Coordinates of C-alpha atoms in Angstrom, one line a residue:
M1253 CA -7.6 -7.7 27.7
S1254 CA -7.9 -4.0 27.8
S1255 CA -8.0 -2.4 24.3
I1256 CA -6.5 0.8 25.8
V1257 CA -3.3 -1.1 26.8
L1258 CA -2.8 -2.5 23.3
M1259 CA -3.5 0.9 21.8
L1260 CA -0.9 2.7 24.0
L1261 CA 1.7 0.0 23.5
G1262 CA 1.3 -0.1 19.7
L1263 CA 1.1 3.7 19.1
G1264 CA 3.9 4.3 21.6
G1265 CA 6.2 1.9 19.9
M1266 CA 5.5 3.4 16.5
A1267 CA 6.1 6.9 17.8
I1268 CA 9.5 5.9 19.2
G1269 CA 10.3 4.4 15.9
F1270 CA 9.6 7.6 14.0
F1271 CA 11.1 10.1 16.5
V1272 CA 14.2 8.0 17.3
Y1273 CA 14.9 5.2 14.9
S1274 CA 14.1 7.0 11.7
K1275 CA 16.4 9.9 12.7
F1276 CA 19.2 7.4 13.2
L1277 CA 18.5 5.9 9.7
A1278 CA 18.5 9.4 8.1
F1279 CA 21.8 10.3 9.7
A1280 CA 23.8 7.1 9.9
V1281 CA 22.5 4.9 7.1
F1282 CA 21.0 7.0 4.2
K1283 CA 23.0 10.2 5.1
L1284 CA 20.5 12.6 3.7
S1285 CA 21.8 15.8 2.2
E1286 CA 20.1 19.2 2.4
D1287 CA 22.1 20.3 -0.8
F1288 CA 21.1 17.4 -3.0
T1289 CA 19.0 18.5 -6.0
T1290 CA 16.0 16.1 -6.2
P1291 CA 14.5 14.9 -9.5
A1292 CA 11.4 17.0 -8.8
H1293 CA 13.5 20.1 -9.4
E1294 CA 15.9 18.7 -11.9
F1295 CA 13.1 17.4 -14.3
E1296 CA 10.2 19.6 -13.2
D1297 CA 7.5 19.4 -15.8
G1298 CA 4.3 20.3 -14.0
I1299 CA 2.8 16.9 -14.7
D1300 CA 4.7 14.1 -13.0
F1301 CA 7.7 15.9 -11.6
V1302 CA 6.4 18.5 -9.2
P1303 CA 8.3 19.8 -6.1
T1304 CA 5.7 19.3 -3.3
N1305 CA 5.2 20.4 0.3
K1306 CA 6.2 17.5 2.5
F1307 CA 2.9 17.4 4.3
V1308 CA 0.9 17.2 1.0
L1309 CA 3.3 14.6 -0.4
W1310 CA 3.0 12.6 2.9
G1311 CA -0.7 12.6 2.3
H1312 CA -0.2 11.3 -1.3
H1313 CA 2.3 8.6 -0.2
F1314 CA 0.3 7.5 2.8
T1315 CA -3.1 7.1 1.2
S1316 CA -1.6 5.6 -2.0
V1317 CA 0.1 2.8 -0.1
A1318 CA -2.7 2.3 2.5
G1319 CA -5.7 1.4 0.4
A1320 CA -7.9 -1.3 2.0
A1321 CA -5.0 -3.7 2.6
P1322 CA -4.0 -2.5 6.1
I1323 CA -7.6 -3.0 7.1
V1324 CA -8.3 -6.3 5.3
G1325 CA -5.1 -8.2 6.2
P1326 CA -5.1 -7.5 10.0
A1327 CA -8.8 -8.0 10.2
I1328 CA -8.4 -11.5 8.7
A1329 CA -5.2 -12.4 10.5
V1330 CA -6.7 -12.0 14.0
I1331 CA -8.3 -15.5 13.4
W1332 CA -4.9 -16.8 14.8
G1333 CA -5.4 -14.5 17.9
W1334 CA -4.8 -10.8 18.5
L1335 CA -1.2 -11.2 19.8
P1336 CA 0.5 -12.4 16.6
A1337 CA -1.2 -9.8 14.5
F1338 CA -0.4 -7.1 17.1
L1339 CA 3.3 -8.0 17.3
W1340 CA 3.8 -8.2 13.6
V1341 CA 2.1 -4.9 12.9
T1342 CA 4.0 -3.1 15.6
F1343 CA 7.5 -4.4 15.1
G1344 CA 6.9 -4.7 11.3
T1345 CA 6.1 -1.0 11.1
I1346 CA 9.1 0.1 13.2
F1347 CA 11.8 -2.2 11.7
F1348 CA 10.5 -3.3 8.4
A1349 CA 8.0 -1.0 6.7
G1350 CA 9.7 2.3 7.8
I1351 CA 13.1 1.5 6.4
H1352 CA 11.6 -0.1 3.3
D1353 CA 9.5 2.9 2.3
F1354 CA 12.1 5.4 3.4
G1355 CA 14.9 3.5 1.6
A1356 CA 12.9 3.1 -1.6
I1357 CA 12.3 6.8 -1.9
W1358 CA 15.9 7.6 -1.2
A1359 CA 17.2 5.0 -3.7
S1360 CA 14.9 6.3 -6.4
V1361 CA 15.7 10.0 -5.7
R1362 CA 19.4 9.2 -5.9
N1363 CA 18.9 7.7 -9.3
R1364 CA 16.8 10.3 -11.3
A1365 CA 13.5 9.0 -9.8
K1366 CA 13.7 5.7 -11.6
S1367 CA 11.2 3.0 -10.5
V1368 CA 12.5 0.1 -8.5
G1369 CA 12.2 -2.2 -11.5
T1370 CA 14.3 0.0 -13.8
L1371 CA 16.7 0.7 -10.9
T1372 CA 17.3 -3.0 -10.6
G1373 CA 18.8 -3.0 -14.1
D1374 CA 21.3 -0.3 -13.0
V1375 CA 22.1 -1.8 -9.6
V1376 CA 21.8 -5.6 -10.2
G1377 CA 21.7 -6.2 -14.0
T1378 CA 19.6 -6.2 -17.1
R1379 CA 18.5 -9.8 -16.7
A1380 CA 17.3 -9.2 -13.2
R1381 CA 15.4 -6.1 -14.3
A1382 CA 13.5 -8.1 -17.0
I1383 CA 12.5 -10.8 -14.5
F1384 CA 11.7 -8.4 -11.7
S1385 CA 9.4 -6.4 -14.1
I1386 CA 7.2 -9.5 -14.4
V1387 CA 6.7 -9.7 -10.7
I1388 CA 6.0 -5.9 -10.5
F1389 CA 3.5 -6.0 -13.3
L1390 CA 1.6 -8.9 -11.8
V1391 CA 1.4 -7.2 -8.4
L1392 CA 0.1 -4.0 -10.0
L1393 CA -2.4 -6.0 -12.1
M1394 CA -3.7 -7.8 -9.0
V1395 CA -4.0 -4.5 -7.0
N1396 CA -5.8 -2.6 -9.7
A1397 CA -8.2 -5.4 -10.8
V1398 CA -9.1 -6.4 -7.2
F1399 CA -9.5 -3.0 -5.8
G1400 CA -11.9 -2.2 -8.6
V1401 CA -14.0 -5.2 -7.3
V1402 CA -13.6 -4.1 -3.6
I1403 CA -14.8 -0.6 -4.2
A1404 CA -17.7 -1.7 -6.5
R1405 CA -18.9 -4.1 -3.7
L1406 CA -18.6 -1.4 -1.0
L1407 CA -20.7 0.9 -3.1
I1408 CA -23.3 -1.7 -3.9
N1409 CA -23.6 -2.9 -0.2
N1410 CA -23.5 0.6 1.2
P1411 CA -25.5 3.0 -1.0
S1412 CA -25.0 5.7 1.7
A1413 CA -21.3 5.8 0.8
V1414 CA -21.8 6.7 -2.9
V1415 CA -22.3 10.5 -2.4
P1416 CA -19.3 10.8 0.0
V1417 CA -17.0 8.7 -2.2
W1418 CA -17.6 10.5 -5.5
G1419 CA -18.1 13.9 -3.8
A1420 CA -14.5 13.6 -2.4
I1421 CA -13.3 13.8 -6.0
A1422 CA -14.9 17.2 -6.5
V1423 CA -13.5 18.4 -3.1
A1424 CA -10.0 17.3 -4.2
L1425 CA -10.2 19.2 -7.5
I1426 CA -11.2 22.4 -5.7
I1427 CA -8.4 21.9 -3.2
G1428 CA -5.8 21.4 -5.9
Q1429 CA -6.8 24.7 -7.6
A1430 CA -6.9 26.5 -4.2
I1431 CA -3.4 25.4 -3.3
Y1432 CA -1.6 25.7 -6.6
R1433 CA -3.5 28.4 -8.4
G1434 CA -5.1 30.4 -5.6
K1435 CA -2.0 30.1 -3.3
M1436 CA -4.3 29.8 -0.3
S1437 CA -3.0 28.9 3.1
L1438 CA -2.5 25.1 3.5
P1439 CA -4.0 24.9 7.0
L1440 CA -7.1 26.8 5.9
V1441 CA -7.6 24.7 2.8
S1442 CA -7.0 21.6 4.9
L1443 CA -9.7 22.6 7.4
I1444 CA -12.2 23.4 4.7
G1445 CA -11.5 20.2 2.8
V1446 CA -11.9 17.9 5.9
A1447 CA -15.1 19.7 6.9
A1448 CA -16.4 19.2 3.4
L1449 CA -15.6 15.5 3.4
Y1450 CA -17.2 14.9 6.8
G1451 CA -20.2 17.0 5.7
L1452 CA -20.6 14.6 2.8
I1453 CA -20.4 11.6 5.1
Y1454 CA -23.2 13.1 7.3
I1455 CA -25.3 13.7 4.2
G1456 CA -24.6 10.2 2.7
P1457 CA -27.2 8.2 4.7
S1458 CA -29.9 10.7 3.8
V1459 CA -29.4 10.3 0.1
P1460 CA -28.4 6.7 -0.6
L1461 CA -27.7 6.0 -4.3
A1462 CA -27.6 2.7 -6.0
L1463 CA -27.5 1.5 -9.6
P1464 CA -30.7 -0.3 -10.8
S1465 CA -30.8 -3.9 -9.6
E1466 CA -31.5 -5.1 -13.1
G1467 CA -28.3 -3.4 -14.2
V1468 CA -27.2 -0.8 -16.7
A1469 CA -27.1 -1.4 -20.5
G1470 CA -27.1 -5.1 -19.9
L1471 CA -24.3 -4.9 -17.3
S1472 CA -24.8 -6.0 -13.7
P1473 CA -24.3 -3.2 -11.0
N1474 CA -20.9 -4.8 -10.1
A1475 CA -19.7 -4.8 -13.7
A1476 CA -21.0 -1.2 -14.3
W1477 CA -19.2 0.2 -11.2
I1478 CA -16.0 -1.5 -12.3
L1479 CA -16.1 0.1 -15.7
I1480 CA -17.0 3.5 -14.2
L1481 CA -14.1 3.2 -11.8
F1482 CA -11.5 2.3 -14.4
A1483 CA -12.7 5.1 -16.7
Y1484 CA -12.2 7.5 -13.8
A1485 CA -8.8 6.0 -12.9
A1486 CA -7.7 6.3 -16.5
V1487 CA -8.5 10.0 -16.6
A1488 CA -7.0 10.6 -13.2
S1489 CA -3.7 8.9 -14.1
L1490 CA -3.2 11.2 -17.1
L1491 CA -4.0 14.5 -15.2
P1492 CA -1.0 16.4 -13.7
V1493 CA -0.5 15.1 -10.2
W1494 CA -1.3 18.5 -8.6
V1495 CA -4.8 18.6 -10.2
L1496 CA -6.3 15.6 -8.6
L1497 CA -3.8 12.9 -7.3
Q1498 CA -2.0 15.0 -4.7
P1499 CA -5.0 16.9 -3.3
R1500 CA -7.2 13.8 -3.2
D1501 CA -4.5 11.8 -1.4
Y1502 CA -3.7 14.7 1.0
I1503 CA -7.3 15.4 2.0
N1504 CA -8.0 11.7 2.3
G1505 CA -5.0 11.3 4.6
L1506 CA -6.3 14.1 6.8
Q1507 CA -9.7 12.5 6.8
L1508 CA -8.3 9.2 7.8
F1509 CA -6.3 10.7 10.7
V1510 CA -9.4 12.5 12.0
G1511 CA -11.2 9.1 11.7
L1512 CA -8.4 7.4 13.5
I1513 CA -8.3 10.0 16.3
A1514 CA -12.1 9.6 16.7
L1515 CA -11.8 5.8 16.8
Y1516 CA -8.8 5.8 19.2
G1517 CA -10.6 8.5 21.3
A1518 CA -13.7 6.3 21.5
I1519 CA -11.5 3.4 22.7
L1520 CA -10.1 5.7 25.5
V1521 CA -13.7 6.6 26.6
A1522 CA -15.4 3.2 26.2
N1523 CA -12.4 0.9 26.8
P1524 CA -14.0 -2.1 25.1
T1525 CA -12.7 -5.5 26.1
V1526 CA -10.7 -7.5 23.5
V1527 CA -13.0 -10.6 23.3
A1528 CA -10.9 -12.5 20.8
P1529 CA -8.3 -14.9 22.2
M1530 CA -4.7 -13.9 22.6
I1531 CA -3.6 -16.9 20.6
N1532 CA -6.4 -18.9 19.0
M1533 CA -5.8 -22.6 19.7
D1534 CA -9.2 -23.6 18.1
V1535 CA -9.0 -22.2 14.6
P1536 CA -11.7 -23.2 12.1
P1537 CA -11.0 -26.3 10.0
G1538 CA -9.0 -25.5 6.9
T1539 CA -7.2 -22.5 8.5
P1540 CA -3.5 -22.6 7.3
S1541 CA -0.6 -22.6 9.6
M1542 CA 0.1 -19.2 11.3
I1543 CA 3.8 -19.4 10.3
P1544 CA 4.5 -18.4 7.6
L1545 CA 1.0 -17.2 6.5
L1546 CA 0.8 -14.5 9.1
F1547 CA 3.6 -12.6 7.4
V1548 CA 1.9 -12.5 4.0
T1549 CA -1.7 -12.1 5.2
I1550 CA -0.6 -8.9 6.9
A1551 CA 1.5 -7.1 4.4
C1552 CA 0.4 -3.4 4.3
G1553 CA 0.6 -2.4 7.9
A1554 CA 3.8 -4.3 8.5
I1555 CA 5.8 -4.3 5.2
S1556 CA 4.6 -4.3 1.6
G1557 CA 6.3 -4.4 -1.7
F1558 CA 3.6 -2.3 -3.3
H1559 CA 4.9 0.6 -1.1
G1560 CA 8.3 0.4 -3.0
L1561 CA 6.5 0.8 -6.3
V1562 CA 4.7 4.0 -5.0
A1563 CA 7.8 5.3 -3.3
S1564 CA 9.9 4.9 -6.5
G1565 CA 7.1 5.5 -9.0
T1566 CA 5.2 8.7 -8.0
T1567 CA 6.5 9.9 -4.6
S1568 CA 10.2 10.2 -5.6
K1569 CA 9.2 12.5 -8.5
Q1570 CA 7.5 14.9 -6.1
L1571 CA 10.1 15.1 -3.3
D1572 CA 11.1 18.7 -2.7
K1573 CA 14.1 18.1 -0.5
E1574 CA 16.0 14.8 0.1
K1575 CA 15.5 15.2 3.9
D1576 CA 11.8 15.1 3.4
A1577 CA 12.1 11.4 2.5
R1578 CA 12.2 10.5 6.2
F1579 CA 8.9 12.3 7.0
V1580 CA 7.2 11.1 3.8
G1581 CA 8.5 7.5 3.8
Y1582 CA 8.9 6.5 7.4
F1583 CA 6.0 8.5 8.8
G1584 CA 3.8 7.3 5.9
A1585 CA 4.6 3.7 7.0
T1586 CA 3.8 4.8 10.6
G1587 CA 0.4 6.1 9.6
E1588 CA -0.4 2.9 7.9
G1589 CA 0.7 0.9 11.0
A1590 CA -1.7 3.0 13.1
L1591 CA -4.5 2.1 10.6
A1592 CA -3.6 -1.6 10.8
L1593 CA -3.6 -1.4 14.6
A1594 CA -7.0 0.2 14.5
A1595 CA -8.2 -2.6 12.3
I1596 CA -7.0 -5.2 14.8
L1597 CA -8.7 -3.4 17.7
A1598 CA -12.0 -3.0 15.8
A1599 CA -12.0 -6.6 14.7
T1600 CA -11.2 -8.0 18.2
A1601 CA -12.8 -5.4 20.7
G1602 CA -15.7 -4.3 18.6
F1603 CA -17.9 -7.3 19.4
A1604 CA -19.9 -7.7 22.6
T1605 CA -18.9 -11.3 23.3
F1606 CA -16.5 -14.0 22.2
A1607 CA -19.5 -15.9 20.7
D1608 CA -20.3 -12.8 18.5
W1609 CA -16.7 -12.7 17.4
E1610 CA -16.5 -16.4 16.7
A1611 CA -19.7 -16.1 14.6
V1612 CA -17.9 -13.8 12.2
Y1613 CA -14.7 -15.8 12.0
Q1614 CA -16.0 -19.2 10.9
S1615 CA -13.4 -19.9 8.3
F1616 CA -10.1 -18.5 7.1
G1617 CA -10.6 -15.3 5.1
D1618 CA -13.7 -14.2 7.1
G1619 CA -13.6 -10.8 8.7
G1620 CA -11.9 -8.3 6.6
V1621 CA -13.4 -4.9 5.8
Q1622 CA -16.9 -5.8 7.2
A1623 CA -15.4 -6.8 10.6
F1624 CA -13.6 -3.5 10.7
V1625 CA -16.7 -1.5 9.8
T1626 CA -19.0 -3.4 12.1
G1627 CA -16.6 -3.5 15.1
G1628 CA -15.3 0.0 14.5
A1629 CA -18.9 1.4 14.3
N1630 CA -19.8 -0.3 17.6
I1631 CA -16.8 1.3 19.3
L1632 CA -17.4 4.7 17.8
S1633 CA -21.1 4.6 18.8
A1634 CA -20.3 3.5 22.4
G1635 CA -17.5 6.0 22.9
T1636 CA -18.8 9.1 21.2
G1637 CA -22.6 8.6 21.0
L1638 CA -22.4 8.9 17.3
D1639 CA -25.3 7.3 15.4
A1640 CA -24.4 3.8 14.4
A1641 CA -25.5 4.3 10.8
I1642 CA -23.3 7.4 10.4
A1643 CA -20.4 5.7 12.1
G1644 CA -20.7 2.8 9.7
T1645 CA -20.8 5.1 6.7
M1646 CA -17.7 7.0 7.9
L1647 CA -15.7 3.8 8.2
T1648 CA -17.0 2.4 4.9
V1649 CA -16.2 5.7 3.1
M1650 CA -12.7 5.6 4.7
A1651 CA -12.1 2.1 3.3
A1652 CA -13.5 3.0 -0.1
L1653 CA -11.6 6.2 -0.5
F1654 CA -8.3 4.6 0.4
A1655 CA -8.9 1.7 -2.0
G1656 CA -9.7 4.4 -4.6
T1657 CA -6.5 6.4 -4.0
T1658 CA -4.5 3.2 -4.3
M1659 CA -6.2 2.3 -7.5
D1660 CA -5.5 5.8 -8.9
T1661 CA -1.8 5.5 -8.1
G1662 CA -1.6 1.9 -9.1
L1663 CA -2.9 2.6 -12.6
R1664 CA -0.5 5.5 -13.0
L1665 CA 2.3 3.2 -11.9
Q1666 CA 1.2 0.6 -14.4
R1667 CA 1.3 3.3 -17.1
Y1668 CA 4.8 4.1 -16.1
I1669 CA 5.8 0.5 -16.5
F1670 CA 4.4 0.4 -20.0
Q1671 CA 6.2 3.7 -20.8
E1672 CA 9.5 2.3 -19.4
W1673 CA 9.1 -0.8 -21.5
G1674 CA 8.5 1.4 -24.5
E1675 CA 11.8 3.3 -23.9
I1676 CA 13.8 0.1 -23.1
Y1677 CA 12.6 -1.8 -26.2
N1678 CA 12.4 1.3 -28.5
L1679 CA 8.7 1.1 -28.9
K1680 CA 8.0 4.9 -29.2
W1681 CA 4.3 4.6 -29.3
M1682 CA 4.2 2.7 -26.0
A1683 CA 6.3 5.3 -24.4
K1684 CA 3.5 7.9 -24.8
P1685 CA 1.1 8.5 -21.8
V1686 CA -2.2 7.8 -23.6
P1687 CA -1.3 4.5 -25.3
A1688 CA 0.4 3.3 -22.1
T1689 CA -2.7 4.2 -20.1
L1690 CA -5.0 2.3 -22.5
L1691 CA -2.7 -0.7 -22.3
S1692 CA -2.9 -0.5 -18.5
V1693 CA -6.7 -0.3 -18.4
G1694 CA -7.0 -2.9 -21.1
S1695 CA -4.9 -5.4 -19.3
C1696 CA -6.9 -4.9 -16.0
L1697 CA -10.2 -5.3 -17.8
V1698 CA -9.0 -8.4 -19.7
L1699 CA -8.3 -10.0 -16.4
A1700 CA -11.5 -8.7 -14.8
F1701 CA -13.9 -9.7 -17.5
G1702 CA -11.9 -12.4 -19.3
A1703 CA -11.3 -14.5 -16.2
G1704 CA -14.3 -13.3 -14.2
G1705 CA -17.1 -13.3 -16.8
A1706 CA -19.8 -10.7 -16.9
E1707 CA -19.4 -9.7 -13.2
G1708 CA -15.9 -8.5 -13.8
S1709 CA -14.4 -10.1 -10.7
G1710 CA -11.6 -11.9 -12.5
G1711 CA -9.0 -10.2 -10.4
L1712 CA -10.1 -12.3 -7.5
L1713 CA -8.9 -15.4 -9.4
I1714 CA -5.2 -14.6 -9.0
W1715 CA -5.6 -12.7 -5.7
P1716 CA -4.5 -15.7 -3.6
L1717 CA -1.0 -15.1 -5.0
F1718 CA -0.9 -11.4 -4.0
G1719 CA 0.4 -11.8 -0.5
T1720 CA 3.4 -13.8 -1.3
S1721 CA 4.2 -11.9 -4.6
N1722 CA 3.9 -8.6 -2.7
Q1723 CA 6.2 -9.7 0.1
L1724 CA 8.7 -11.1 -2.3
L1725 CA 8.7 -7.8 -4.0
A1726 CA 9.4 -6.1 -0.6
G1727 CA 12.4 -8.3 0.0
L1728 CA 13.8 -7.7 -3.5
T1729 CA 13.4 -4.0 -3.0
L1730 CA 15.4 -4.2 0.2
L1731 CA 18.1 -6.1 -1.7
V1732 CA 18.4 -3.3 -4.2
I1733 CA 18.6 -0.7 -1.4
T1734 CA 21.2 -2.9 0.4
V1735 CA 23.5 -3.1 -2.7
M1736 CA 23.3 0.7 -3.0
L1737 CA 24.3 1.1 0.7
V1738 CA 27.2 -1.3 0.3
R1739 CA 28.5 0.8 -2.6
R1740 CA 28.3 3.9 -0.5
G1741 CA 30.1 2.3 2.5
S1742 CA 27.0 2.7 4.7
P1743 CA 25.8 0.2 7.4
T1744 CA 23.7 -2.6 5.9
V1745 CA 22.5 -4.6 8.9
F1746 CA 19.4 -2.5 9.2
T1747 CA 18.2 -3.6 5.8
L1748 CA 19.8 -7.0 5.7
V1749 CA 18.0 -8.4 8.7
P1750 CA 14.4 -7.5 7.5
L1751 CA 15.2 -8.6 3.9
V1752 CA 16.5 -12.0 5.0
F1753 CA 13.5 -12.6 7.2
I1754 CA 10.8 -11.4 4.7
L1755 CA 12.4 -13.4 1.8
I1756 CA 12.5 -16.6 3.9
M1757 CA 8.9 -16.2 5.1
S1758 CA 7.6 -15.2 1.6
L1759 CA 9.3 -18.1 -0.2
Y1760 CA 8.2 -20.5 2.6
A1761 CA 4.6 -19.2 2.2
L1762 CA 4.7 -19.5 -1.6
L1763 CA 5.9 -23.1 -1.4
E1764 CA 3.0 -23.8 1.0
Q1765 CA 0.6 -22.2 -1.4
L1766 CA 1.9 -24.2 -4.3
R1767 CA 1.4 -27.4 -2.4
G1768 CA -2.2 -26.3 -1.7
F1769 CA -2.8 -25.5 -5.4
Y1770 CA -1.4 -28.9 -6.4
L1771 CA -3.6 -30.8 -3.9
K1772 CA -6.7 -28.8 -5.1
E1773 CA -5.6 -29.4 -8.8
N1774 CA -5.7 -25.7 -9.4
W1775 CA -3.2 -25.8 -12.3
F1776 CA -3.6 -22.2 -13.3
L1777 CA -2.5 -20.8 -10.0
L1778 CA 0.1 -23.5 -9.6
G1779 CA 1.7 -22.5 -12.9
L1780 CA 1.5 -18.8 -12.2
G1781 CA 2.9 -19.3 -8.7
A1782 CA 5.7 -21.3 -10.1
V1783 CA 6.6 -18.4 -12.4
V1784 CA 6.7 -16.1 -9.5
L1785 CA 8.8 -18.5 -7.5
V1786 CA 11.4 -18.9 -10.3
A1787 CA 11.5 -15.2 -10.9
A1788 CA 12.0 -14.5 -7.2
I1789 CA 14.8 -17.0 -6.9
F1790 CA 16.5 -15.8 -10.0
V1791 CA 16.4 -12.1 -9.0
T1792 CA 17.6 -13.1 -5.5
L1793 CA 20.6 -15.0 -6.8
E1794 CA 21.4 -12.1 -9.2
S1795 CA 21.1 -9.6 -6.3
V1796 CA 23.3 -11.7 -4.0
A1797 CA 26.0 -11.8 -6.7
A1798 CA 25.7 -8.0 -7.1
L1799 CA 26.0 -7.6 -3.4
K1800 CA 29.2 -9.6 -3.3
R1801 CA 30.6 -7.5 -6.2
A1802 CA 29.6 -4.3 -4.4
K1803 CA 31.4 -5.4 -1.2
L1804 CA 34.5 -6.3 -3.2
E1805 CA 34.4 -2.9 -5.0
S1806 CA 33.9 -1.1 -1.6
K1807 CA 37.0 -2.9 -0.1
E1808 CA 39.1 -2.1 -3.2
T1809 CA 38.1 1.6 -3.0
A1810 CA 38.9 1.7 0.7
Q1811 CA 42.4 0.4 0.0

């Protein structure tokens, strides 16, 4: 199979989705208004509420939701063959992720930038909000704890990436000052920033850095990196968004697009053959059934509940104009779909032979970031002549930077959750930024080191539940959006179809997982999964009831 054909079909479909379908959604479904005053203007404080250029905000939203997930999920799911992964990423981006991200921003902006959890209380009911908050907190806890492990391992296994990864923070700080204080031209700043990032990537292999193998202050390199990363994320989450979060995400977004253009350009030149099977009929022993596991293994890149948390947590507070929600939300999802497609191509066409590919995919869960880096570096080297070591460093840095931006935003979102709980339950001390941040970091570290021991890898313990919890969150977010649309008298079929599909597949996958936990006598994950299942069913029933009430109210109003 020609990789060029897959690339053109996938990117072409996503482009049609953005230029045609998203315009229809903006006009006929969400009915965006140029005159609506967004919360960024209404509550502008220079810290969290900051009216932002739509291109800069797109960079924040895109890189915050991307992380390593749209690389890891697709690069694992190709074990079932390239066709199922390709179809789910392409159609998921167009008809699921786009309207989910777009709709979550719109719903939050129309409700004073409230998070999807708090918004559930207004739209569905206070009981649903309380239960929904549990699922949201668990998802954020998993994302933050696990991405800390992912970045730490990338830095340990790839010392050449240390300078580019940490140097990007300095570049972002300078860019933030140049844009907001220096009022410099955005195109000029963007050009300088991207050049600086790629300069660091070029330098990286010449100055590899690694923590001592014996550890630091009695801590292993993995544990030390995790503590350093959380210390950084805590500081970053407290800084005004324009100082670090926005410029870091924006410049990383541009860096990714340059990397994607290079990777797709190399595919056009080299036209590597897709060596993986279209549908793999000989999967390794122990590989779960493709249906429903495909739809939770690939989340980011098709649809992801975490996106709704970012959209309603940080993005909605920075939206300058309501009409920008289409570009930021739908195009942000399109960018992530393009990244997921690149991961599929790298993990299926980046190997010389089927035997080479099969040697990597010996069991379910193999592949992931390393398959993307290895396959992508081979394609870049063949198509551009770029040195394989530099190509590998570029892709490693890309994965690490996106995991880092997601961790930055995730910790800030977790801080918002604690602050909202402080306001809801009249705990004034918890509603303050610093205590809420300390609680966020503390809960992640308790999971990391309490469950994972001295290595700090405890987040991996509950990670098997992330896929289903995350997709259930996406379905419940679509439910909230649908209730709002009913109350406004807007068409709902465009959110109802994806939400019914994703809820059914997510609940099916969770039941399959619970059966597996029971057979393996993993009582901890069985109990935690049961909590998630009960919470999802309860919130779904509450939302359906709210949906019926909204339809009745809409009919009465029409009369």
